CSV table of C-alpha atoms in Angstrom, one decimal:
chain,number,residue,atom,x,y,z
A,558,MET,CA,18.7,-46.4,-63.4
A,559,PRO,CA,20.4,-48.7,-66.0
A,560,GLY,CA,18.3,-50.8,-68.3
A,561,ALA,CA,17.3,-54.3,-67.3
A,562,GLU,CA,20.2,-56.0,-69.1
A,563,GLN,CA,22.7,-53.6,-67.4
A,564,THR,CA,21.0,-54.1,-64.2
A,565,GLU,CA,21.3,-58.0,-64.5
A,566,ALA,CA,25.0,-57.7,-65.3
A,567,LEU,CA,25.6,-55.3,-62.4
A,568,VAL,CA,23.8,-57.5,-59.8
A,569,ILE,CA,25.5,-60.7,-61.0
A,570,GLY,CA,28.9,-59.0,-60.6
A,571,VAL,CA,28.2,-57.9,-57.1
A,572,TRP,CA,28.2,-60.6,-54.4
A,573,VAL,CA,26.3,-59.9,-51.3
A,574,GLY,CA,26.8,-62.4,-48.4
A,575,GLY,CA,23.9,-63.9,-46.4
A,576,ASP,CA,24.4,-61.3,-43.8
A,577,GLY,CA,24.5,-58.3,-46.1
A,578,VAL,CA,22.0,-55.6,-46.9
A,579,CYS,CA,21.4,-54.4,-50.4
A,580,THR,CA,19.6,-51.2,-51.2
A,581,GLY,CA,19.0,-49.2,-54.3
A,582,ASP,CA,18.7,-45.5,-54.9
A,583,ASP,CA,16.4,-44.7,-57.9
A,584,SER,CA,15.8,-41.7,-60.0
A,585,SER,CA,12.1,-41.3,-60.6
A,586,GLN,CA,13.1,-41.0,-64.3
A,587,GLY,CA,14.8,-44.5,-64.3
A,588,LEU,CA,13.9,-47.5,-66.4
A,589,VAL,CA,11.4,-49.3,-64.3
A,590,GLU,CA,11.9,-52.6,-66.1
A,591,SER,CA,15.1,-52.9,-64.0
A,592,LEU,CA,12.9,-53.1,-60.8
A,593,VAL,CA,11.9,-56.6,-61.6
A,594,VAL,CA,15.5,-57.7,-62.0
A,595,LEU,CA,16.4,-56.2,-58.7
A,596,HIS,CA,13.6,-57.7,-56.8
A,597,ASP,CA,14.2,-61.1,-58.1
A,598,ARG,CA,17.9,-60.8,-57.2
A,599,GLY,CA,17.0,-60.2,-53.6
A,600,LEU,CA,17.0,-56.5,-53.4
A,601,ASP,CA,14.8,-55.6,-50.4
A,602,ARG,CA,14.8,-51.9,-50.1
A,603,ILE,CA,14.3,-49.2,-52.6
A,604,SER,CA,14.7,-45.5,-52.1
A,605,ILE,CA,13.4,-42.9,-54.6
A,606,GLY,CA,14.5,-39.2,-54.5
A,607,VAL,CA,11.1,-37.4,-55.0
A,608,GLN,CA,12.1,-34.3,-53.1
A,609,SER,CA,8.7,-32.5,-53.7
A,610,PHE,CA,5.4,-33.6,-55.2
A,611,ILE,CA,4.9,-30.0,-56.3
A,612,ASP,CA,6.2,-29.6,-59.9
A,613,SER,CA,7.5,-26.0,-59.4
A,614,GLU,CA,9.3,-26.9,-56.3
A,615,ALA,CA,11.0,-30.0,-57.9
A,616,LEU,CA,12.0,-27.9,-60.8
A,617,SER,CA,13.6,-25.3,-58.6
A,618,THR,CA,16.3,-28.0,-57.8
A,619,GLN,CA,16.7,-28.9,-61.5
A,620,ARG,CA,14.5,-32.1,-61.1
A,621,ARG,CA,12.8,-32.4,-64.4
A,622,GLN,CA,10.2,-35.1,-63.4
A,623,THR,CA,6.6,-34.2,-62.9
A,624,SER,CA,4.4,-35.2,-60.1
A,625,ASP,CA,2.5,-37.6,-62.4
A,626,GLN,CA,5.7,-39.3,-63.5
A,627,VAL,CA,6.9,-39.7,-59.9
A,628,LYS,CA,3.4,-41.2,-58.9
A,629,ALA,CA,3.5,-43.6,-61.9
A,630,ALA,CA,6.9,-44.7,-60.8
A,631,LEU,CA,5.9,-45.2,-57.3
A,632,THR,CA,2.9,-47.3,-58.4
A,633,ARG,CA,5.2,-49.4,-60.4
A,634,ILE,CA,7.6,-49.9,-57.4
A,635,ARG,CA,4.6,-51.0,-55.3
A,636,GLU,CA,3.5,-53.5,-57.9
A,637,VAL,CA,6.9,-55.1,-57.8
A,638,ASN,CA,6.4,-55.4,-54.0
A,639,PHE,CA,9.7,-54.5,-52.6
A,640,PRO,CA,9.6,-55.2,-48.7
A,641,THR,CA,10.9,-51.5,-48.0
A,642,LEU,CA,10.1,-48.4,-49.9
A,643,ASN,CA,11.7,-45.2,-48.9
A,644,ILE,CA,10.8,-41.8,-50.2
A,645,ASP,CA,13.0,-38.8,-49.9
A,646,LEU,CA,11.6,-35.2,-49.6
A,647,ILE,CA,13.3,-31.9,-49.1
A,648,TYR,CA,12.0,-28.9,-47.1
A,649,GLY,CA,13.2,-25.3,-47.4
A,650,LEU,CA,12.8,-25.3,-51.2
A,651,PRO,CA,12.3,-22.0,-53.2
A,652,GLY,CA,8.7,-21.1,-53.2
A,653,GLN,CA,7.8,-23.8,-50.8
A,654,THR,CA,5.5,-23.0,-47.8
A,655,VAL,CA,4.5,-25.1,-44.8
A,656,LYS,CA,1.2,-25.8,-46.5
A,657,THR,CA,2.9,-27.2,-49.7
A,658,TRP,CA,5.4,-29.2,-47.6
A,659,LEU,CA,2.5,-30.8,-45.9
A,660,GLN,CA,0.8,-31.5,-49.2
A,661,SER,CA,3.8,-33.4,-50.3
A,662,LEU,CA,4.0,-35.5,-47.2
A,663,LYS,CA,0.4,-36.3,-47.5
A,664,THR,CA,0.9,-37.6,-51.2
A,665,ALA,CA,3.9,-39.6,-50.1
A,666,LEU,CA,1.8,-41.5,-47.6
A,667,VAL,CA,-0.7,-42.4,-50.3
A,668,PHE,CA,2.0,-44.9,-51.2
A,669,GLN,CA,2.5,-46.2,-47.7
A,670,PRO,CA,6.2,-46.0,-47.7
A,671,GLU,CA,8.0,-48.1,-44.9
A,672,GLU,CA,10.4,-45.2,-44.5
A,673,LEU,CA,10.7,-41.5,-45.2
A,674,TYR,CA,13.8,-39.2,-45.2
A,675,LEU,CA,13.1,-35.7,-44.8
A,676,TYR,CA,16.1,-33.5,-45.7
A,677,PRO,CA,16.6,-29.8,-45.0
A,678,LEU,CA,17.7,-27.9,-48.0
A,679,TYR,CA,21.5,-27.3,-48.0
A,680,VAL,CA,22.7,-25.0,-50.8
A,681,ARG,CA,26.1,-25.9,-52.1
A,682,PRO,CA,28.1,-23.2,-53.9
A,683,LEU,CA,28.2,-23.0,-57.6
A,684,THR,CA,25.0,-25.1,-57.8
A,685,GLY,CA,22.0,-23.5,-59.6
A,686,LEU,CA,20.7,-22.4,-56.3
A,687,GLY,CA,24.1,-21.4,-54.9
A,688,ILE,CA,24.7,-18.8,-57.7
A,689,SER,CA,21.1,-17.6,-57.8
A,690,ASP,CA,20.2,-14.1,-56.7
A,691,ARG,CA,16.8,-15.4,-55.5
A,692,GLU,CA,16.1,-15.0,-51.8
A,693,TRP,CA,13.3,-16.8,-49.9
A,694,ASP,CA,12.2,-17.1,-46.3
A,695,ASP,CA,14.0,-19.8,-44.3
A,696,ILE,CA,10.9,-21.9,-43.1
A,697,ARG,CA,13.0,-25.1,-42.5
A,698,LEU,CA,12.6,-25.2,-38.8
A,699,ALA,CA,8.9,-24.8,-39.1
A,700,CYS,CA,8.7,-27.5,-41.9
A,701,TYR,CA,10.8,-29.9,-39.9
A,702,ARG,CA,8.5,-29.5,-36.8
A,703,THR,CA,5.3,-29.8,-39.1
A,704,GLY,CA,6.7,-33.0,-40.8
A,705,ARG,CA,7.9,-34.6,-37.6
A,706,ASP,CA,4.6,-34.0,-35.8
A,707,PHE,CA,2.6,-35.2,-38.9
A,708,LEU,CA,4.5,-38.4,-39.4
A,709,LYS,CA,4.4,-39.3,-35.7
A,710,ALA,CA,0.7,-38.9,-35.8
A,711,GLN,CA,0.5,-41.2,-38.8
A,712,GLY,CA,2.4,-44.1,-37.0
A,713,TYR,CA,5.9,-43.4,-37.9
A,714,THR,CA,8.9,-43.5,-35.6
A,715,GLN,CA,11.6,-40.9,-35.6
A,716,VAL,CA,15.1,-42.7,-36.1
A,717,SER,CA,17.2,-39.9,-36.7
A,718,MET,CA,16.6,-36.2,-37.6
A,719,ARG,CA,16.0,-37.2,-41.2
A,720,MET,CA,14.7,-40.8,-41.1
A,721,PHE,CA,11.1,-41.8,-40.1
A,722,ARG,CA,10.0,-45.5,-40.1
A,723,SER,CA,6.6,-46.9,-40.2
A,724,ASN,CA,5.4,-49.0,-37.3
A,725,THR,CA,4.2,-51.4,-39.6
A,726,ALA,CA,7.4,-51.7,-41.5
A,727,PRO,CA,8.6,-55.5,-41.9
A,728,GLU,CA,11.2,-56.7,-39.6
A,729,THR,CA,14.4,-57.8,-41.4
A,730,SER,CA,15.6,-61.3,-41.2
A,731,ALA,CA,19.2,-60.2,-41.8
A,732,PRO,CA,21.4,-58.8,-38.9
A,733,VAL,CA,20.7,-55.1,-38.5
A,734,TYR,CA,23.3,-53.0,-40.2
A,735,CYS,CA,25.3,-51.1,-37.7
A,736,CYS,CA,26.8,-47.9,-39.1
A,737,GLN,CA,29.3,-47.7,-36.1
A,738,ALA,CA,30.8,-51.2,-36.7
A,739,ASP,CA,29.9,-52.2,-40.3
A,740,GLY,CA,31.4,-50.9,-43.5
A,741,MET,CA,29.6,-49.8,-46.6
A,742,ILE,CA,30.8,-49.9,-50.2
A,743,GLY,CA,29.1,-47.3,-52.6
A,744,LEU,CA,28.7,-48.5,-56.1
A,745,GLY,CA,28.6,-45.9,-58.9
A,746,CYS,CA,30.2,-42.6,-59.5
A,747,GLY,CA,29.7,-40.2,-56.5
A,748,ALA,CA,28.7,-42.9,-54.1
A,749,ARG,CA,30.4,-42.7,-50.6
A,750,SER,CA,32.1,-45.6,-49.2
A,751,TYR,CA,33.3,-46.5,-45.5
A,752,THR,CA,35.5,-49.0,-43.9
A,753,THR,CA,37.1,-49.1,-40.6
A,754,SER,CA,39.6,-46.4,-41.2
A,755,LEU,CA,38.5,-45.0,-44.5
A,756,HIS,CA,35.9,-42.5,-45.8
A,757,TYR,CA,36.1,-42.1,-49.5
A,758,SER,CA,34.2,-41.2,-52.6
A,759,ASN,CA,34.7,-39.7,-56.1
A,760,ASP,CA,35.4,-36.0,-56.8
A,761,TYR,CA,32.7,-33.6,-56.7
A,762,ALA,CA,31.5,-31.0,-59.3
A,763,VAL,CA,28.5,-29.0,-60.3
A,764,ASN,CA,29.4,-27.8,-63.9
A,765,ALA,CA,27.8,-30.2,-66.5
A,766,LYS,CA,31.2,-30.5,-68.3
A,767,GLU,CA,33.2,-31.3,-65.1
A,768,ILE,CA,30.5,-33.7,-64.0
A,769,LYS,CA,30.8,-35.6,-67.4
A,770,SER,CA,34.5,-35.6,-67.0
A,771,ILE,CA,34.3,-37.2,-63.4
A,772,ILE,CA,32.0,-39.8,-64.9
A,773,GLU,CA,34.2,-40.6,-67.7
A,774,GLN,CA,37.1,-40.9,-65.6
A,775,TYR,CA,35.1,-43.3,-63.4
A,776,ASN,CA,34.1,-45.4,-66.4
A,777,ASN,CA,37.6,-45.7,-67.5
A,778,THR,CA,38.9,-46.8,-64.2
A,779,GLU,CA,40.4,-50.3,-64.4
A,780,ASP,CA,41.7,-50.5,-60.7
A,781,PHE,CA,39.1,-49.7,-58.1
A,782,ASN,CA,41.6,-50.9,-55.4
A,783,LEU,CA,43.1,-47.5,-55.3
A,784,VAL,CA,41.3,-44.6,-53.5
A,785,ASN,CA,42.3,-41.1,-54.4
A,786,TYR,CA,39.8,-38.9,-52.8
A,787,GLY,CA,39.0,-39.5,-49.1
A,788,PHE,CA,40.2,-39.4,-45.5
A,789,GLU,CA,42.0,-42.0,-43.5
A,790,LEU,CA,40.9,-42.1,-39.8
A,791,ASP,CA,43.3,-42.6,-37.0
A,792,LEU,CA,42.1,-44.2,-33.8
A,793,GLU,CA,41.0,-40.6,-32.4
A,794,GLU,CA,39.0,-40.0,-35.5
A,795,GLN,CA,37.5,-43.5,-35.4
A,796,LYS,CA,36.3,-42.7,-31.8
A,797,ARG,CA,34.7,-39.4,-32.9
A,798,ARG,CA,32.9,-41.0,-35.7
A,799,PHE,CA,31.7,-43.9,-33.5
A,800,ILE,CA,30.3,-41.4,-31.1
A,801,LEU,CA,28.6,-39.2,-33.7
A,802,ILE,CA,26.9,-42.0,-35.5
A,803,SER,CA,25.7,-43.6,-32.4
A,804,VAL,CA,24.3,-40.2,-30.7
A,805,LEU,CA,22.6,-39.3,-33.9
A,806,SER,CA,20.3,-42.3,-34.2
A,807,GLU,CA,17.6,-43.6,-32.1
A,808,GLU,CA,19.7,-46.1,-30.3
A,809,GLY,CA,22.0,-43.5,-28.7
A,810,LEU,CA,25.5,-43.9,-27.5
A,811,ASN,CA,26.1,-47.4,-26.1
A,812,LEU,CA,28.8,-47.0,-23.6
A,813,ALA,CA,29.4,-50.6,-23.2
A,814,ALA,CA,30.0,-51.0,-27.1
A,815,TYR,CA,32.3,-48.1,-27.0
A,816,ARG,CA,34.2,-49.6,-24.0
A,817,ASP,CA,34.5,-53.0,-25.9
A,818,ARG,CA,35.8,-51.4,-29.2
A,819,PHE,CA,38.1,-48.9,-27.8
A,820,HIS,CA,39.0,-50.1,-24.3
A,821,SER,CA,38.3,-46.6,-23.0
A,822,GLU,CA,35.6,-44.2,-21.7
A,823,PRO,CA,33.8,-41.7,-24.0
A,824,LEU,CA,33.6,-39.0,-21.3
A,825,LYS,CA,37.4,-39.6,-20.4
A,826,ASP,CA,38.2,-39.3,-24.1
A,827,PHE,CA,36.1,-36.4,-24.7
A,828,PRO,CA,34.9,-34.5,-21.6
A,829,GLU,CA,32.9,-31.9,-23.7
A,830,LEU,CA,30.3,-34.6,-24.4
A,831,GLN,CA,28.9,-33.7,-20.9
A,832,GLN,CA,27.7,-30.5,-22.6
A,833,LEU,CA,25.1,-32.5,-24.5
A,834,ILE,CA,23.4,-33.5,-21.3
A,835,GLU,CA,23.6,-30.2,-19.8
A,836,LEU,CA,21.9,-28.6,-22.9
A,837,ASN,CA,19.2,-31.2,-22.9
A,838,LEU,CA,20.2,-32.5,-26.2
A,839,VAL,CA,20.6,-36.1,-25.0
A,840,ASN,CA,19.2,-37.7,-21.8
A,841,GLN,CA,21.0,-39.6,-19.2
A,842,ASN,CA,21.0,-42.7,-21.5
A,843,TRP,CA,22.7,-40.8,-24.2
A,844,LYS,CA,19.7,-40.9,-26.5
A,845,LEU,CA,18.7,-37.8,-28.3
A,846,THR,CA,15.8,-35.7,-26.8
A,847,GLU,CA,13.2,-34.1,-28.9
A,848,LEU,CA,15.4,-31.0,-29.0
A,849,GLY,CA,18.4,-33.1,-29.8
A,850,PHE,CA,16.8,-34.5,-32.8
A,851,GLU,CA,16.0,-30.9,-34.0
A,852,ARG,CA,19.4,-29.6,-33.6
A,853,SER,CA,21.6,-32.6,-34.4
A,854,ASP,CA,23.0,-31.2,-37.5
A,855,THR,CA,25.2,-29.0,-35.4
A,856,PHE,CA,26.8,-32.0,-33.6
A,857,GLY,CA,29.2,-32.9,-36.5
A,858,SER,CA,31.2,-29.7,-36.7
A,859,TRP,CA,31.1,-29.2,-32.9
A,860,LEU,CA,33.0,-32.6,-32.4
A,861,PHE,CA,35.5,-32.1,-35.2
A,862,SER,CA,39.1,-32.6,-34.1
A,863,GLU,CA,41.7,-29.9,-34.6
A,864,THR,CA,43.4,-32.1,-37.2
A,865,VAL,CA,40.1,-32.4,-39.2
A,866,ARG,CA,39.5,-28.7,-38.8
A,867,SER,CA,42.9,-27.9,-40.3
A,868,HIS,CA,42.5,-30.4,-43.2
A,869,SER,CA,38.9,-29.9,-44.0
A,870,TYR,CA,38.1,-27.4,-46.8
A,871,SER,CA,35.1,-25.2,-46.9
A,872,LEU,CA,33.5,-25.1,-50.3
A,873,LEU,CA,32.4,-21.4,-49.5
A,874,LYS,CA,36.1,-20.4,-49.2
A,875,SER,CA,37.5,-22.4,-51.9
A,876,ALA,CA,34.9,-21.5,-54.5
A,877,GLY,CA,36.9,-18.5,-55.8
A,878,ALA,CA,40.4,-19.8,-54.8
A,879,ASN,CA,43.1,-20.9,-57.1
A,880,SER,CA,45.1,-23.6,-55.3
A,881,PRO,CA,46.9,-26.7,-56.9
A,882,GLU,CA,45.1,-29.9,-56.9
A,883,LEU,CA,46.8,-32.4,-54.7
A,884,GLU,CA,46.0,-36.1,-55.2
A,885,LEU,CA,46.5,-38.8,-52.6
A,886,GLY,CA,46.5,-42.6,-53.2
A,887,ILE,CA,45.5,-44.9,-50.4
A,888,LEU,CA,45.4,-48.6,-51.1
A,889,LEU,CA,42.1,-49.9,-50.3
A,890,ARG,CA,42.2,-52.5,-47.3
A,891,ILE,CA,40.2,-55.4,-48.7
A,892,GLY,CA,40.3,-56.9,-45.4
A,893,ASP,CA,38.2,-54.3,-43.8
A,894,ARG,CA,34.7,-55.7,-43.0
A,895,VAL,CA,31.9,-54.5,-45.3
A,896,LYS,CA,28.3,-55.5,-44.8
A,897,ALA,CA,26.2,-53.0,-46.8
A,898,ILE,CA,26.1,-52.0,-50.5
A,899,HIS,CA,24.5,-48.8,-51.8
A,900,LEU,CA,23.7,-48.3,-55.5
A,901,SER,CA,23.9,-44.7,-56.1
A,902,HIS,CA,22.8,-43.0,-59.4
A,903,ASN,CA,21.8,-39.3,-60.1
A,904,ASN,CA,21.6,-39.2,-63.9
A,905,GLY,CA,25.0,-37.0,-64.1
A,906,ARG,CA,23.3,-34.2,-62.1
A,907,ALA,CA,24.7,-32.8,-58.8
A,908,ASP,CA,22.2,-32.4,-56.1
A,909,ALA,CA,21.3,-29.0,-54.9
A,910,HIS,CA,21.2,-30.3,-51.3
A,911,ASP,CA,23.7,-32.4,-49.4
A,912,LEU,CA,23.0,-34.1,-46.1
A,913,ILE,CA,26.4,-33.6,-45.0
A,914,PRO,CA,27.3,-30.0,-44.3
A,915,ALA,CA,30.1,-28.6,-46.6
A,916,GLU,CA,32.7,-28.4,-44.1
A,917,ILE,CA,32.5,-32.1,-43.0
A,918,TRP,CA,33.6,-33.5,-46.4
A,919,PHE,CA,37.3,-33.2,-46.8
A,920,ALA,CA,40.4,-34.9,-48.3
A,921,SER,CA,43.7,-35.9,-47.0
A,922,SER,CA,46.9,-34.0,-47.8
A,923,GLU,CA,44.9,-30.7,-47.6
A,924,ARG,CA,43.5,-31.5,-51.1
A,925,LEU,CA,41.3,-28.6,-52.1
A,926,ASP,CA,38.2,-28.6,-54.2
A,927,LYS,CA,39.1,-28.0,-57.9
A,928,LYS,CA,35.8,-26.7,-58.8
A,929,ARG,CA,36.6,-22.9,-58.8
A,930,ASN,CA,35.7,-20.0,-60.8
A,931,ARG,CA,33.0,-22.0,-62.4
A,932,ARG,CA,30.2,-19.7,-62.6
């Protein structure tokens, strides 16, 4: 995290309306004096990417913090008394077992987080894990089921495949943020942003030199009204996104809300949705079943349109390709409604995991990843 003075300047420079939600994403090695500034300015949720409380497991993803440092940071966060603390953990790490995974979960609960996100390890090409010759048993499904059952037994409700919320978590006084209808602006290099018709971010790299170049380019940007890495969604793509975001969370697909927004029926627009019911992935109310939660990561690519399939790039395929880089400039529509702000910071390191599978992140004009032959 930035220092206290930088945090103060950042928060002063960001206006969040009375119906907005502001969250922070903290590296455990961040400067904790910033926490007081954020709390005093109304930040009501803080998320910390612990990944694992086992030092060797955290180190396998190039996370240099120790378990003692993480626990000290969590203690300070709790002392500041943010209404909501979220802890991120990853399962499927090199050397991890179901037993050590459960150990991390139990350690996390010592700090009584209102939320936990349990992420399966996804290895992106050209990361440290991606170029490693090391092999390990894939225990992710066993870890997922163990984590799910453990947290439910401890009084947590499963909101999505990854998110678990404590039954004692405070009710928010602000309107509930709705991913399907509300926008999000990500602040900071690498943060993703969403509006009604745009999904955009900064470029992506794993090489330290290229990461530094992207950060420098971001810091030197004077006009943030121009988006040059993202995707513009037409009406069909907006419908698909609405369906996916709805189905993948606990509230399920609200047919009335879909009709109200798009003036059509989801099954008429996408008859293939009936397969979700037939396969017992959702129930008759279009809410995920236990099997649906477990397998929900497959839904995204399954519902991709042919247009997206033709424009999306696979990092696995492009890692060794030599294709010209195409830049696309899209004027940001300031009028699009935005209700959430997400502060993102990762100390300049690319994560070894990614909650969005490689083939889902794409760019318009068939722009291909420029991080090739960087081994």
